[in-house]
GROMACS .gro file of C-alpha atoms in nm:
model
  207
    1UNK     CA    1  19.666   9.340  -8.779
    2UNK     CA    2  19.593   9.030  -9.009
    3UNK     CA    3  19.621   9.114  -9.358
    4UNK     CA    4  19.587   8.946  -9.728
    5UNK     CA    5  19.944   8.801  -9.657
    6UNK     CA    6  19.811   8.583  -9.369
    7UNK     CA    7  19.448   8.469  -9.551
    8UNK     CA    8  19.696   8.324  -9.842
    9UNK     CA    9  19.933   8.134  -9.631
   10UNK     CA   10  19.623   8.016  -9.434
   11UNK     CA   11  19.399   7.869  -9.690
   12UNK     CA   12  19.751   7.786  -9.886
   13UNK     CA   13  19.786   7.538  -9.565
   14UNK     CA   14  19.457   7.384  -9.614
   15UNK     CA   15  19.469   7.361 -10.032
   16UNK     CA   16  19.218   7.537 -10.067
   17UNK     CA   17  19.211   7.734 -10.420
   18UNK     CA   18  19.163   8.106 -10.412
   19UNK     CA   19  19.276   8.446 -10.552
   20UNK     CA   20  19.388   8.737 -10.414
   21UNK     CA   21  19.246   9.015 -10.651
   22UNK     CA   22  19.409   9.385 -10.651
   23UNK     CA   23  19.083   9.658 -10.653
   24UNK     CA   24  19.046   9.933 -10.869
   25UNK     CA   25  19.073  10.194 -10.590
   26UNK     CA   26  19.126  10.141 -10.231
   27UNK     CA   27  18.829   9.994 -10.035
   28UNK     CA   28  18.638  10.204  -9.799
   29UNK     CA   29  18.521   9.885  -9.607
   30UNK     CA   30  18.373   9.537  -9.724
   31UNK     CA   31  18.069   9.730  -9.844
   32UNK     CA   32  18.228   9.950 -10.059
   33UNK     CA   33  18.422   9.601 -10.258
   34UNK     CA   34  18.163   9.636 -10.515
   35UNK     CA   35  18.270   9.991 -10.641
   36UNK     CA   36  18.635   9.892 -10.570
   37UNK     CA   37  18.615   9.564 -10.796
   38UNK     CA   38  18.359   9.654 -11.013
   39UNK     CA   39  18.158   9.381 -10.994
   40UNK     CA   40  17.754   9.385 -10.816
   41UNK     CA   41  17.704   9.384 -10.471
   42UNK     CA   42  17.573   9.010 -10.462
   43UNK     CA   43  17.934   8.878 -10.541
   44UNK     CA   44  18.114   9.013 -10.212
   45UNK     CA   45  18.041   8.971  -9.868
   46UNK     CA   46  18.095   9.157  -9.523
   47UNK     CA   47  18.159   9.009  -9.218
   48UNK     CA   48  17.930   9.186  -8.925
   49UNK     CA   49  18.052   9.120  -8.582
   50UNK     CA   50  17.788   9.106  -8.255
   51UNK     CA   51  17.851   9.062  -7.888
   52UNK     CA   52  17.620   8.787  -7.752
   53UNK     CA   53  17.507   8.726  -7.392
   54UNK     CA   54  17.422   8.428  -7.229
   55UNK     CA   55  17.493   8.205  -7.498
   56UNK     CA   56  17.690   7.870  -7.455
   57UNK     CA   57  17.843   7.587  -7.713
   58UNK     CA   58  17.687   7.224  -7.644
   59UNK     CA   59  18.028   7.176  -7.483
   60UNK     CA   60  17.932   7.436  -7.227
   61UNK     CA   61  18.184   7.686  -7.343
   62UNK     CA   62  18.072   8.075  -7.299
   63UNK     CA   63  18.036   8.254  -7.674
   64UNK     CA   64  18.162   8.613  -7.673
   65UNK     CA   65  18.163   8.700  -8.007
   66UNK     CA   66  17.968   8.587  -8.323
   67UNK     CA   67  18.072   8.656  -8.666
   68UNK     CA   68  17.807   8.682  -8.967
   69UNK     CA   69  17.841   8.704  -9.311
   70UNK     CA   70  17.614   8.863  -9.550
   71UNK     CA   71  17.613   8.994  -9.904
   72UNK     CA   72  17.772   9.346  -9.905
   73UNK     CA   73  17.519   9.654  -9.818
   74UNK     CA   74  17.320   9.354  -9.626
   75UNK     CA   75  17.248   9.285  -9.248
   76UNK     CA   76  17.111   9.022  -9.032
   77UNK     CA   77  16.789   9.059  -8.852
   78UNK     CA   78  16.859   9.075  -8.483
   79UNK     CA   79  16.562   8.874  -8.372
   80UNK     CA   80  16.678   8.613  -8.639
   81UNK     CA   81  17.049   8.620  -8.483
   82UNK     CA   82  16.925   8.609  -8.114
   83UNK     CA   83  16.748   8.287  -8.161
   84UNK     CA   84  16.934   8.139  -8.386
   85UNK     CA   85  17.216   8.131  -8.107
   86UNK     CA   86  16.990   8.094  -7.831
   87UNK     CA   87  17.155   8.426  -7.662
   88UNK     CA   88  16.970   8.645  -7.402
   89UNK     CA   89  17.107   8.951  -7.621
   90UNK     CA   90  17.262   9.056  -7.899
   91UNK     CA   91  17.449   9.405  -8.012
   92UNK     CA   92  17.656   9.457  -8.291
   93UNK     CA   93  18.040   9.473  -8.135
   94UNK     CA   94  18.238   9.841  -8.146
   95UNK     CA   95  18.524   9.884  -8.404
   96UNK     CA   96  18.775   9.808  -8.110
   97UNK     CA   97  18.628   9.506  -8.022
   98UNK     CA   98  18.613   9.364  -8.360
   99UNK     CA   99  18.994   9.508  -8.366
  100UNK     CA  100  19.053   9.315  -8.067
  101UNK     CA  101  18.877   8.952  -8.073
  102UNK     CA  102  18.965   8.864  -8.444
  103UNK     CA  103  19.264   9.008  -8.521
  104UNK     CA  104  19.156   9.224  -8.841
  105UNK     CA  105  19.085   9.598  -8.886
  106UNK     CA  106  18.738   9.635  -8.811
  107UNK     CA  107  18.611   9.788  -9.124
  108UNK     CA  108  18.776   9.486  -9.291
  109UNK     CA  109  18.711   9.175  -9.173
  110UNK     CA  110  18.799   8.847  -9.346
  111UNK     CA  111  18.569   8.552  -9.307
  112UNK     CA  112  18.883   8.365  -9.337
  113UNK     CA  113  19.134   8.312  -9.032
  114UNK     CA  114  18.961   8.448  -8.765
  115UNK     CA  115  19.003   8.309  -8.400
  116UNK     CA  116  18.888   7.972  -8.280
  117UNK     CA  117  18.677   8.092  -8.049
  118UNK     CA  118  18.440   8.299  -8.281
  119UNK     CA  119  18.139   8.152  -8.359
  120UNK     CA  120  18.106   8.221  -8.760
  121UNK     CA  121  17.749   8.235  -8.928
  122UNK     CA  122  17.631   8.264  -9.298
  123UNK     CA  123  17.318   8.369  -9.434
  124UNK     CA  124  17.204   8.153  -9.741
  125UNK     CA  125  17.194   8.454  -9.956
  126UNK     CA  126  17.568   8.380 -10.028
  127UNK     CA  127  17.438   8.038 -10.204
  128UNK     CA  128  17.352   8.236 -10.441
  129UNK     CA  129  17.662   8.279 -10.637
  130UNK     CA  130  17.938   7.997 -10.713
  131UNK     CA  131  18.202   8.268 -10.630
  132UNK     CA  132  18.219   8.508 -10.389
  133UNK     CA  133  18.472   8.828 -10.318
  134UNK     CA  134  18.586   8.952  -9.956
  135UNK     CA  135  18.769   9.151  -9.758
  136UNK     CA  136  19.144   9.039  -9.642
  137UNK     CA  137  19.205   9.290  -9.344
  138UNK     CA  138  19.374   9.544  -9.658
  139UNK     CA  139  19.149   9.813  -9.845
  140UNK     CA  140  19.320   9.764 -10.179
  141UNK     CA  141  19.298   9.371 -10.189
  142UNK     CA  142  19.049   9.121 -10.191
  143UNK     CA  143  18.979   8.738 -10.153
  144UNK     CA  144  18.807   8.585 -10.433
  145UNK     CA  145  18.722   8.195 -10.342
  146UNK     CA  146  18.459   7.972 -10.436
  147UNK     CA  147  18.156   8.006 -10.281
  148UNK     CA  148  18.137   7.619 -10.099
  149UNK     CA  149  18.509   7.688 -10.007
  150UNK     CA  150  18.471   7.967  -9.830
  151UNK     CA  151  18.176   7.855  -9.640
  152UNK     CA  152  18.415   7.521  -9.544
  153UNK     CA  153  18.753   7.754  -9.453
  154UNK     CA  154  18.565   8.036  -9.293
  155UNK     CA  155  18.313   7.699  -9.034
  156UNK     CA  156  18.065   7.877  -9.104
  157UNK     CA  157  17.667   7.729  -9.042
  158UNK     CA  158  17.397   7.853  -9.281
  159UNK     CA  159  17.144   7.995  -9.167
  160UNK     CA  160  16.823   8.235  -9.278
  161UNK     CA  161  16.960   8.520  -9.097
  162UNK     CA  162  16.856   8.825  -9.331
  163UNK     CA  163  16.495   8.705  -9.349
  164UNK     CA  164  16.215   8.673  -9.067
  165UNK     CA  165  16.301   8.474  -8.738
  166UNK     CA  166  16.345   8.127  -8.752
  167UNK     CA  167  16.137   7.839  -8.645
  168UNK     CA  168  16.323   7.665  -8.321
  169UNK     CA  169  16.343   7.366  -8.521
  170UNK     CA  170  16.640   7.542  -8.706
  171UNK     CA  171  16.808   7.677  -8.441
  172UNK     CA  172  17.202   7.601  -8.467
  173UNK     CA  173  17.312   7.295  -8.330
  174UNK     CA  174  17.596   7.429  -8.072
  175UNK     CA  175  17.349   7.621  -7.917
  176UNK     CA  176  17.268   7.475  -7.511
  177UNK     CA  177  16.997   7.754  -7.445
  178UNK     CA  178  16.679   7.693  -7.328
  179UNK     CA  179  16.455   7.526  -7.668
  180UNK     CA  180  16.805   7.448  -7.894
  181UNK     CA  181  16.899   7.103  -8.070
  182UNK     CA  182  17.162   7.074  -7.798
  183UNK     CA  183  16.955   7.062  -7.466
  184UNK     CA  184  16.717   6.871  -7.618
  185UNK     CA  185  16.947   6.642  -7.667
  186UNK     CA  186  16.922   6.495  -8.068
  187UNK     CA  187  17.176   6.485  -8.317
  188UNK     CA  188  17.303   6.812  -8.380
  189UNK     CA  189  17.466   6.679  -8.705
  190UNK     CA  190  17.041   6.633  -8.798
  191UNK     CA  191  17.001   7.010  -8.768
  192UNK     CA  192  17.269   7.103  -8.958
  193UNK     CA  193  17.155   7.355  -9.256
  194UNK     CA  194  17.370   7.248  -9.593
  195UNK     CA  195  17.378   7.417  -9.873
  196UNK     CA  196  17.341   7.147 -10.104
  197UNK     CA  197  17.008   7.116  -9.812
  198UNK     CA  198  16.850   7.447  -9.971
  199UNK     CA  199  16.949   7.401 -10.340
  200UNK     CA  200  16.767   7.070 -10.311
  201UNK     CA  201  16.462   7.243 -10.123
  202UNK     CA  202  16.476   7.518 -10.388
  203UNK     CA  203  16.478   7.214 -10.703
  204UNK     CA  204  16.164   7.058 -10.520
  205UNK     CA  205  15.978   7.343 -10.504
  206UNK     CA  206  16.025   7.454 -10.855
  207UNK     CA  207  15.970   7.108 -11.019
   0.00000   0.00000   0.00000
């Protein structure tokens, strides 16, 4: 299994600044990084891991298994999931196939250095906080990284994930089901949901 060792060397590779942060007590999962660093629940996130069915990339490539990140204690809303990815279904993935198809004990799940093939989402909750904590794929250490570098290490796309559904304008540009960016054939980079896009919404509207 992956562990803090291998997020270090990985995001060591890339320069990307970071600290690896001993807990108080040994973690019980990512949800329970709060108690163990002693620091509020909107500072750490989770990773939850879904199956997804008849969902494709815009290169035509099959998606297996999505991976979302959300503040600790939170979840995404299925219906919000399903069409952001365009998927005929969605169900959250067992503890051996998290095991399995990213490489990290299930319970603790980095968003950092997980397999190519694993689409990786984030709800804008996280933009919430310049710094974020997370798991490393160990119970007694944890990854503390900027908030806009993790987001850039981990590839993850934003998206409102832990609210109601989306509109099918904002569906997520790798998507080739029926109604997504892709098949319709504009410029996926047009879709894509920034956060520096949200902060700016969030200015507008408060000015």
């Amino acid at each position: 299994m992956k562990s803090a060792l291998d997020i270090h060397q990985a995001l060591l590779s890339r320069s990307v600044r970071h600290e690896l942060v001993r807990t108080r007590s040994n973690a019980a999962s990512a949800d329970d990084l709060p108690r163990a660093l002693g620091v509020d629940a909107q500072s750490c996130v989770a990773v939850r891991c879904f199956v997804v069915d008849g969902c494709r990339t815009a290169k035509d490539r099959a998606i297996y298994l999505v991976a979302v990140l959300v503040l600790a204690g939170d979840g995404p809303d299925p219906i919000s999931l399903q069409r952001t990815l365009g998927a005929r279904s969605v169900r959250a993935a067992t503890p051996h196939e998290v095991n399995l198809h990213t490489g990290f004990s299930s319970a603790f799940v980095s968003p950092v250095g997980l397999p190519a093939d694993v689409v990786v989402l984030a709800d804008v909750a996280l933009g919430a906080r310049d710094v974020l904590y997370a798991a490393t794929g160990e119970s007694g250490v944890a990854l503390g990284i900027a908030t806009s570098d993790l987001l850039a290490a981990s590839g993850a796309r934003l998206a409102s994930l832990t609210s109601g559904p989306m509109d099918v304008e904002e569906l997520a540009p790798w998507g080739a089901a029926p109604g997504t960016v892709a098949q319709r054939g504009e410029d996926p980079a047009a879709r894509v949901i920034t956060l520096e896009d949200r902060r700016a919404s969030a200015r507008r509207s408060a000015s």
